PDB file of C-alpha atoms and ligand atoms in Angstrom:
ATOM      1  CA  MET A   1       0.328  11.491   8.784  1.00 86.00           C
ATOM      2  CA  GLN A   2       1.581   8.385   6.770  1.00 86.00           C
ATOM      3  CA  ILE A   3       4.427   8.939   4.362  1.00 86.00           C
ATOM      4  CA  LEU A   4       5.789   5.996   1.899  1.00 84.00           C
ATOM      5  CA  HIS A   5       9.178   5.094   1.807  1.00 76.00           C
ATOM      6  CA  PRO A   6      10.099   3.259  -1.576  1.00 74.00           C
ATOM      7  CA  PHE A   7      11.742   0.620   0.165  1.00 72.00           C
ATOM      8  CA  SER A   8      11.557  -1.930  -2.931  1.00 71.00           C
ATOM      9  CA  ILE A   9      13.155  -4.636  -0.668  1.00 76.00           C
ATOM     10  CA  PRO A  10      12.096  -8.081   0.761  1.00 82.00           C
ATOM     11  CA  VAL A  11      10.086  -7.617   4.084  1.00 87.00           C
ATOM     12  CA  GLN A  12      13.061  -9.318   5.865  1.00 86.00           C
ATOM     13  CA  ARG A  13      15.572  -6.474   4.722  1.00 87.00           C
ATOM     14  CA  TYR A  14      13.026  -3.750   5.883  1.00 89.00           C
ATOM     15  CA  ILE A  15      12.757  -5.593   9.226  1.00 89.00           C
ATOM     16  CA  GLU A  16      16.374  -4.999   9.431  1.00 90.00           C
ATOM     17  CA  GLU A  17      16.898  -1.586   7.792  1.00 89.00           C
ATOM     18  CA  ILE A  18      14.045   0.144   9.975  1.00 90.00           C
ATOM     19  CA  ALA A  19      15.866  -0.935  13.163  1.00 91.00           C
ATOM     20  CA  ASP A  20      18.172   1.875  12.164  1.00 92.00           C
ATOM     21  CA  VAL A  21      16.712   5.183  13.386  1.00 90.00           C
ATOM     22  CA  GLU A  22      19.056   7.413  11.154  1.00 91.00           C
ATOM     23  CA  ARG A  23      18.649   5.401   7.883  1.00 89.00           C
ATOM     24  CA  TYR A  24      15.226   6.817   6.670  1.00 89.00           C
ATOM     25  CA  ARG A  25      14.912   9.832   8.969  1.00 92.00           C
ATOM     26  CA  PRO A  26      12.982  12.258   7.066  1.00 93.00           C
ATOM     27  CA  ASN A  27      15.151  15.845   6.909  1.00 93.00           C
ATOM     28  CA  HIS A  28      12.213  17.838   7.368  1.00 94.00           C
ATOM     29  CA  CYS A  29       8.451  17.685   8.361  1.00 95.00           C
ATOM     30  CA  PRO A  30       5.755  16.972   5.620  1.00 92.00           C
ATOM     31  CA  GLN A  31       3.161  18.775   7.647  1.00 93.00           C
ATOM     32  CA  CYS A  32       4.300  22.242   8.785  1.00 95.00           C
ATOM     33  CA  GLU A  33       7.099  24.512   7.678  1.00 89.00           C
ATOM     34  CA  ALA A  34       9.930  23.271   9.834  1.00 91.00           C
ATOM     35  CA  ARG A  35      13.189  22.786   8.118  1.00 92.00           C
ATOM     36  CA  ASP A  36      14.647  20.548  10.763  1.00 93.00           C
ATOM     37  CA  PRO A  37      15.101  16.817  10.670  1.00 93.00           C
ATOM     38  CA  LEU A  38      12.583  14.890  12.634  1.00 96.00           C
ATOM     39  CA  THR A  39      13.160  13.009  15.604  1.00 96.00           C
ATOM     40  CA  GLY A  40      12.873   9.178  16.075  1.00 95.00           C
ATOM     41  CA  HIS A  41       9.536   8.393  17.837  1.00 96.00           C
ATOM     42  CA  GLY A  42       9.200   4.721  18.236  1.00 96.00           C
ATOM     43  CA  PHE A  43       7.180   2.424  16.331  1.00 96.00           C
ATOM     44  CA  TYR A  44       3.976   0.966  15.969  1.00 94.00           C
ATOM     45  CA  SER A  45       3.213  -2.451  14.876  1.00 94.00           C
ATOM     46  CA  ARG A  46       0.948  -4.249  11.956  1.00 93.00           C
ATOM     47  CA  THR A  47       0.495  -7.548  10.632  1.00 94.00           C
ATOM     48  CA  LEU A  48       1.451  -8.291   7.092  1.00 94.00           C
ATOM     49  CA  VAL A  49       0.960 -11.262   4.789  1.00 93.00           C
ATOM     50  CA  ASP A  50       2.963 -11.005   1.719  1.00 92.00           C
ATOM     51  CA  LEU A  51       4.434 -13.718  -0.764  1.00 89.00           C
ATOM     52  CA  ASP A  52       7.099 -15.069   1.620  1.00 87.00           C
ATOM     53  CA  PHE A  53       6.225 -13.620   4.707  1.00 91.00           C
ATOM     54  CA  ASP A  54       3.226 -13.597   7.416  1.00 93.00           C
ATOM     55  CA  GLY A  55       3.895 -11.957  10.683  1.00 94.00           C
ATOM     56  CA  VAL A  56       4.427  -8.757  12.255  1.00 95.00           C
ATOM     57  CA  ILE A  57       6.338  -5.631  11.086  1.00 94.00           C
ATOM     58  CA  ARG A  58       7.158  -2.544  12.955  1.00 94.00           C
ATOM     59  CA  VAL A  59       6.517   0.898  11.397  1.00 94.00           C
ATOM     60  CA  ARG A  60       9.100   3.738  12.145  1.00 95.00           C
ATOM     61  CA  ARG A  61       7.125   6.754  13.710  1.00 96.00           C
ATOM     62  CA  TYR A  62       9.047  10.396  13.452  1.00 96.00           C
ATOM     63  CA  LEU A  63       8.025  13.646  15.877  1.00 97.00           C
ATOM     64  CA  CYS A  64       8.221  17.297  14.697  1.00 97.00           C
ATOM     65  CA  ASN A  65       9.474  19.232  17.379  1.00 96.00           C
ATOM     66  CA  SER A  66       7.889  22.362  15.846  1.00 96.00           C
ATOM     67  CA  CYS A  67       4.572  21.162  15.210  1.00 97.00           C
ATOM     68  CA  SER A  68       4.475  18.163  17.473  1.00 97.00           C
ATOM     69  CA  ARG A  69       2.756  15.887  14.848  1.00 96.00           C
ATOM     70  CA  THR A  70       3.929  12.606  14.183  1.00 96.00           C
ATOM     71  CA  THR A  71       4.735  10.999  10.740  1.00 94.00           C
ATOM     72  CA  SER A  72       5.028   7.160   9.887  1.00 94.00           C
ATOM     73  CA  LEU A  73       7.128   5.855   7.522  1.00 92.00           C
ATOM     74  CA  LEU A  74       5.015   2.917   5.945  1.00 90.00           C
ATOM     75  CA  PRO A  75       6.886   0.539   3.531  1.00 90.00           C
ATOM     76  CA  ASP A  76       5.563   1.054   0.233  1.00 90.00           C
ATOM     77  CA  LEU A  77       4.966  -2.629  -0.275  1.00 90.00           C
ATOM     78  CA  ALA A  78       1.963  -2.911   2.090  1.00 90.00           C
ATOM     79  CA  LEU A  79      -1.492  -1.020   1.792  1.00 90.00           C
ATOM     80  CA  PRO A  80      -2.568   1.256   4.867  1.00 86.00           C
ATOM     81  CA  TRP A  81      -5.128  -0.652   6.784  1.00 84.00           C
ATOM     82  CA  LEU A  82      -4.633  -4.056   4.715  1.00 89.00           C
ATOM     83  CA  ARG A  83      -3.038  -7.185   6.106  1.00 90.00           C
ATOM     84  CA  PHE A  84      -2.260  -8.414   2.490  1.00 93.00           C
ATOM     85  CA  SER A  85       0.798  -6.797   0.758  1.00 94.00           C
ATOM     86  CA  ILE A  86       0.360  -5.301  -2.617  1.00 95.00           C
ATOM     87  CA  SER A  87       1.791  -8.279  -4.550  1.00 94.00           C
ATOM     88  CA  VAL A  88      -0.663 -10.731  -2.760  1.00 95.00           C
ATOM     89  CA  ILE A  89      -3.455  -8.551  -3.946  1.00 96.00           C
ATOM     90  CA  ALA A  90      -2.305  -8.043  -7.184  1.00 96.00           C
ATOM     91  CA  ARG A  91      -1.849 -11.390  -8.065  1.00 96.00           C
ATOM     92  CA  PHE A  92      -5.008 -12.339  -6.671  1.00 96.00           C
ATOM     93  CA  LEU A  93      -7.132  -9.762  -8.452  1.00 97.00           C
ATOM     94  CA  VAL A  94      -5.445 -10.432 -11.624  1.00 97.00           C
ATOM     95  CA  ALA A  95      -6.106 -14.089 -11.471  1.00 97.00           C
ATOM     96  CA  ARG A  96      -9.706 -13.526 -10.338  1.00 96.00           C
ATOM     97  CA  LEU A  97     -10.593 -10.312 -12.442  1.00 96.00           C
ATOM     98  CA  LEU A  98      -8.429 -10.648 -15.478  1.00 94.00           C
ATOM     99  CA  SER A  99      -7.850 -14.218 -15.876  1.00 95.00           C
ATOM    100  CA  GLY A 100     -11.267 -15.210 -14.836  1.00 96.00           C
ATOM    101  CA  LEU A 101      -9.923 -18.011 -12.221  1.00 96.00           C
ATOM    102  CA  THR A 102     -12.548 -19.018  -9.509  1.00 95.00           C
ATOM    103  CA  LEU A 103     -11.906 -17.778  -6.289  1.00 93.00           C
ATOM    104  CA  GLN A 104     -10.245 -20.451  -4.817  1.00 93.00           C
ATOM    105  CA  ALA A 105      -7.646 -20.729  -7.527  1.00 95.00           C
ATOM    106  CA  ALA A 106      -6.938 -17.200  -7.354  1.00 95.00           C
ATOM    107  CA  ALA A 107      -6.126 -17.333  -3.616  1.00 94.00           C
ATOM    108  CA  ARG A 108      -3.946 -20.332  -4.704  1.00 95.00           C
ATOM    109  CA  ALA A 109      -2.342 -17.886  -7.312  1.00 95.00           C
ATOM    110  CA  ALA A 110      -1.746 -15.430  -4.623  1.00 94.00           C
ATOM    111  CA  GLY A 111       0.077 -18.127  -2.367  1.00 93.00           C
ATOM    112  CA  GLN A 112      -2.812 -17.776  -0.141  1.00 93.00           C
ATOM    113  CA  GLU A 113      -4.504 -21.187  -0.191  1.00 90.00           C
ATOM    114  CA  THR A 114      -6.185 -21.047   3.223  1.00 88.00           C
ATOM    115  CA  MET A 115      -7.672 -17.327   2.576  1.00 86.00           C
ATOM    116  CA  PRO A 116     -11.475 -17.346   3.899  1.00 87.00           C
ATOM    117  CA  TYR A 117     -13.829 -16.939   0.848  1.00 85.00           C
ATOM    118  CA  GLN A 118     -15.414 -13.729   2.548  1.00 88.00           C
ATOM    119  CA  ARG A 119     -12.142 -11.835   2.631  1.00 86.00           C
ATOM    120  CA  GLY A 120     -11.643 -12.528  -1.221  1.00 88.00           C
ATOM    121  CA  GLN A 121     -14.993 -11.497  -2.128  1.00 89.00           C
ATOM    122  CA  PHE A 122     -14.517  -8.270  -0.083  1.00 88.00           C
ATOM    123  CA  GLY A 123     -11.073  -7.423  -1.643  1.00 90.00           C
ATOM    124  CA  MET A 124     -12.749  -7.956  -4.955  1.00 93.00           C
ATOM    125  CA  ARG A 125     -15.961  -5.843  -4.313  1.00 94.00           C
ATOM    126  CA  ARG A 126     -13.808  -2.763  -3.036  1.00 94.00           C
ATOM    127  CA  PHE A 127     -11.432  -3.014  -6.057  1.00 96.00           C
ATOM    128  CA  GLN A 128     -14.486  -3.165  -8.364  1.00 96.00           C
ATOM    129  CA  LYS A 129     -15.880  -0.185  -6.664  1.00 95.00           C
ATOM    130  CA  GLN A 130     -12.685   1.879  -6.780  1.00 96.00           C
ATOM    131  CA  ALA A 131     -11.888   0.813 -10.540  1.00 97.00           C
ATOM    132  CA  PRO A 132     -13.385   3.719 -12.456  1.00 96.00           C
ATOM    133  CA  ALA A 133     -11.493   6.144  -9.911  1.00 96.00           C
ATOM    134  CA  LEU A 134      -8.313   4.316 -10.359  1.00 96.00           C
ATOM    135  CA  SER A 135      -8.676   4.189 -14.450  1.00 95.00           C
ATOM    136  CA  LEU A 136      -9.247   8.017 -14.151  1.00 95.00           C
ATOM    137  CA  ALA A 137      -5.984   8.736 -11.646  1.00 96.00           C
ATOM    138  CA  LEU A 138      -3.831   6.331 -13.661  1.00 96.00           C
ATOM    139  CA  ALA A 139      -4.634   8.013 -17.198  1.00 95.00           C
ATOM    140  CA  ALA A 140      -2.545  10.976 -16.005  1.00 92.00           C
ATOM    141  CA  TRP A 141       0.424   8.581 -16.062  1.00 93.00           C
ATOM    142  CA  VAL A 142      -0.417   5.675 -18.830  1.00 93.00           C
ATOM    143  CA  ALA A 143      -2.557   5.670 -21.517  1.00 93.00           C
ATOM    144  CA  PRO A 144      -5.948   3.744 -20.847  1.00 91.00           C
ATOM    145  CA  PRO A 145      -5.895   0.541 -22.680  1.00 93.00           C
ATOM    146  CA  VAL A 146      -8.940  -0.518 -24.943  1.00 92.00           C
ATOM    147  CA  ALA A 147     -10.810  -2.594 -22.296  1.00 92.00           C
ATOM    148  CA  PRO A 148     -14.330  -3.920 -21.920  1.00 93.00           C
ATOM    149  CA  ASP A 149     -15.002  -2.327 -18.746  1.00 95.00           C
ATOM    150  CA  PHE A 150     -13.240  -0.172 -15.926  1.00 96.00           C
ATOM    151  CA  VAL A 151     -12.142  -3.399 -13.816  1.00 97.00           C
ATOM    152  CA  SER A 152     -10.210  -4.638 -16.686  1.00 96.00           C
ATOM    153  CA  ARG A 153      -8.861  -1.428 -17.932  1.00 97.00           C
ATOM    154  CA  ALA A 154      -7.570  -0.402 -14.110  1.00 97.00           C
ATOM    155  CA  LEU A 155      -6.032  -4.035 -13.722  1.00 97.00           C
ATOM    156  CA  ARG A 156      -4.254  -3.470 -17.144  1.00 97.00           C
ATOM    157  CA  MET A 157      -2.845  -0.147 -16.253  1.00 97.00           C
ATOM    158  CA  LEU A 158      -1.675  -1.349 -12.630  1.00 97.00           C
ATOM    159  CA  GLU A 159      -0.040  -4.136 -14.909  1.00 96.00           C
ATOM    160  CA  SER A 160       1.879  -1.516 -16.773  1.00 95.00           C
ATOM    161  CA  LEU A 161       3.038   0.635 -14.854  1.00 95.00           C
ATOM    162  CA  GLY A 162       3.832  -1.856 -11.912  1.00 95.00           C
ATOM    163  CA  TRP A 163       1.275  -2.045  -8.685  1.00 96.00           C
ATOM    164  CA  ILE A 164       3.696  -0.716  -6.035  1.00 94.00           C
ATOM    165  CA  ALA A 165       4.894   2.290  -8.517  1.00 94.00           C
ATOM    166  CA  ALA A 166       1.098   2.967  -8.874  1.00 96.00           C
ATOM    167  CA  HIS A 167       0.423   2.742  -5.200  1.00 95.00           C
ATOM    168  CA  ARG A 168       3.112   5.360  -4.557  1.00 92.00           C
ATOM    169  CA  PHE A 169       1.966   7.688  -7.216  1.00 93.00           C
ATOM    170  CA  LEU A 170      -1.779   7.302  -5.862  1.00 94.00           C
ATOM    171  CA  PHE A 171      -0.688   7.872  -2.198  1.00 92.00           C
ATOM    172  CA  SER A 172       1.681  10.398  -2.254  1.00 89.00           C
ATOM    173  CA  ARG A 173       0.233  12.579  -4.877  1.00 88.00           C
ATOM    174  CA  LEU A 174      -3.455  12.019  -4.433  1.00 90.00           C
ATOM    175  CA  ARG A 175      -3.680  10.363  -1.151  1.00 90.00           C
ATOM    176  CA  MET A 176      -5.563   7.777  -2.853  1.00 92.00           C
ATOM    177  CA  HIS A 177      -5.900   3.908  -1.537  1.00 92.00           C
ATOM    178  CA  LEU A 178      -5.854   1.355  -4.234  1.00 93.00           C
ATOM    179  CA  LEU A 179      -8.796  -0.482  -2.838  1.00 93.00           C
ATOM    180  CA  GLY A 180     -10.660   2.595  -1.589  1.00 89.00           C
ATOM    181  CA  TRP A 181     -10.097   4.388   2.053  1.00 83.00           C
ATOM    182  CA  PRO A 182     -12.644   2.644   4.259  1.00 76.00           C
ATOM    183  CA  ALA A 183     -15.451   5.575   4.870  1.00 69.00           C
ATOM    184  CA  SER A 184     -14.360   6.357   8.389  1.00 67.00           C
ATOM    185  CA  LEU A 185     -10.565   6.645   7.589  1.00 64.00           C
ATOM    186  CA  ALA A 186     -10.506   8.720   4.366  1.00 64.00           C
ATOM    187  CA  PRO A 187      -8.052  11.476   5.087  1.00 60.00           C
ATOM    188  CA  HIS A 188      -9.549  14.820   4.550  1.00 54.00           C
ATOM    189  CA  GLY A 189      -8.244  17.136   1.807  1.00 42.00           C
TER     190      GLY A 189
HETATM  191 ZN1   ZN B 201       6.099  19.833  11.710  1.00 55.13          ZN
END
């Protein structure tokens, strides 16, 4: 299971802080009734492209000694299964879909001059497909603004809530992915 930690810090500090196993150790298992703190269980690595970072980060894993299941502590600045950080994705989508910039200009606005055209298209399509569900889910939290379509409505709601805060809410409470889960990875329940 993946849980989010609200690090709200730059990637570089995340990397330093995550080295300490105690620092964010969950004090109980999110997957069973056990009330004991979880045990450190190594890391897995993933790539991350943020506004001023492009490299590999480690993600802490913890183990529950009662149910033997692992829990990973994802930094909330990143989306599961996506290379780009939420800030990069937000800048790109707002520039392209709200401000109407070209794909190339939107990539530049997100600090990703060299982003392949297909990758941008792909991210946009995923967001467009996800926009109605996002608008609906976020309406529990912020009044939907008047907007010509679901895409601009969802973007405006994300802008007013803050993308990372919205991601925390969607992921932790609803197990929902900002850009939609790839079909093979959708969590059950
Ligand atoms: Zn457990």
